[in-house]
Phi, psi and omega in degrees: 000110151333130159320137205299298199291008156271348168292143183293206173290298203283000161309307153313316169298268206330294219285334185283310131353329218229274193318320200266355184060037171244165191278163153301318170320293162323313191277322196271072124248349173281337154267003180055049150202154190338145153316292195307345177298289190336272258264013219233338164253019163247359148267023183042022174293312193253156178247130179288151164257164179358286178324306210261016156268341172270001153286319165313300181340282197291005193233006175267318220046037209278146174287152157310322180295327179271351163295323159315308130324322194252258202354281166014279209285357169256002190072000186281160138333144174286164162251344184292081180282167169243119174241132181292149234249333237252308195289143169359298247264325205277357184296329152347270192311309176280335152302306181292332169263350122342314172283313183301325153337310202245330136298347192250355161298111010231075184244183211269132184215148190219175179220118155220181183279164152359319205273346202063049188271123167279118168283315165246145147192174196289186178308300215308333195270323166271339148322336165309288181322308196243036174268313155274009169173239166228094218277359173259008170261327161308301160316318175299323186284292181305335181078026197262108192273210184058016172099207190273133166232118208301337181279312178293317189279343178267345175257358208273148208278345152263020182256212203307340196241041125286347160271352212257097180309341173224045192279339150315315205273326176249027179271004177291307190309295202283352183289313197301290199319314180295291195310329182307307199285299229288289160320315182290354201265326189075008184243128190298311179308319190276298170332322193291299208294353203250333184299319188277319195285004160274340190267005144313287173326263195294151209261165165313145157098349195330178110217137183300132164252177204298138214270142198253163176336131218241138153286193179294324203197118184284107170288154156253113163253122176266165180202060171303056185066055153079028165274064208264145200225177177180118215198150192218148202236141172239127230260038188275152139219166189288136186278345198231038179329124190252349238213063167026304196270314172268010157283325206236034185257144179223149195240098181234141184261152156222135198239117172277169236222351141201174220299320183316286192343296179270350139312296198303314159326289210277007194253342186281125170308093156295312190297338190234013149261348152267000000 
């Protein structure tokens, strides 16, 4: 199948509608207009105006980035910037995600993209990474841009998950979490790249299994050249995002799960490892 974003509008509505598994009947009752609209503007009979592709948008869920595209492809202006982490406009955001940084100091916090490309992160969080090796050689090795990326050092069989003592018990998890953002994202390039990092993960033959007494929160148990470690993540994003860049940015934390984990932290000399 052709790329969404080489196809017109009403092509772009179908495949999003089909992807999201609603009938038309479902998308006109979530934008609050007719079925015969829905059918009549994936049949290129009606033209959308602005308003109703954000209505579509929003009854979609669709990102700012593929919304632009699907404007586009209607003939409209993007609405979207894409902004550098870097720029003025963006000091807001990088304060704010600075602090959460630096308040979440000194348990381990990360900032990535879309892609799990880590844009920031704290002491804590690259001592995670580089404690057991060197995780920018590894990158090198894979041949991989955008930087460090937190889904490749964690499933690939020489980044973390040589440590990870209980990497049967959370590869259910991390298989689901990858196929979930690879859907939810509409985008092929992330689908390709997130397809190879489960067929990292999973041995031939995967199949998930039936799901067993569940705790509150699924730890990563480590076993670092005789470090043992333990720890659970909690997931943010920004709620009301405008911004391309602050669409797809995730704020991910790690807390650990017993008194060792956080004696280690909070006991370690950051100041005299770097």
């Amino acid at each position: 199948m052709a790329s969404p974003s080489t196809l017109n509008f009403q092509h772009i509505c179908r495949h999003w509608r089909k992807f999201r598994k609603l009938s038309q009947l479902d998308l006109a009752l979530a934008a609050n207009v007719s079925q015969r609209h829905v059918s009549w503007l994936e049949t290129g009979r009606s033209h959308p105006s602005r308003e109703m592709i954000g209505r579509l948008s929003d009854a979609m869920n669709i990102p700012l980035r593929e919304r632009n595209i699907l404007l586009q492809a209607a003939g409209y202006a993007a609405d979207y910037r894409e902004t550098q982490l870097d720029a003025p406009i963006m000091a807001p955001v990088l304060d704010a995600l600075n602090h959460i940084l630096q308040h979440h100091a000194p348990l381990p916090a990360f900032i990535v993209d879309r892609y799990w490309n880590v844009k920031k992160a704290n002491q804590a969080a690259e001592l995670l990474l580089n404690i057991g090796g060197n995780p920018q050689a590894l990158q090198e090795t894979m041949g991989t841009d955008g930087g460090l990326n937190l889904a490749l050092l964690t499933v690939h069989p020489e980044g973390l998950r040589q440590y990870i003592t209980n990497w049967a018990q959370i590869l259910p998890s991390i298989i689901r979490r990858l196929r979930s953002e690879s859907l939810a994202s509409g985008n092929r390039a992330i689908q390709d790249q997130f397809a190879q990092y489960i067929e990292l993960a999973a041995p031939e033959g995967y199949s998930e299994p039936d799901s067993a007494s569940l705790l509150p929160v699924l730890p990563l148990e480590l076993n670092i050249k005789g470090l043992e470690l333990s720890l659970f993540s909690i997931i943010a994003t920004f709620g009301t995002p405008q911004d391309i860049t602050t669409d797809e940015l995730r704020i991910e934390t790690f807390y650990p799960t017993d008194t060792k984990t956080e004696q280690f932290f909070r006991n370690y000399n950051f100041e005299n490892s770097v």
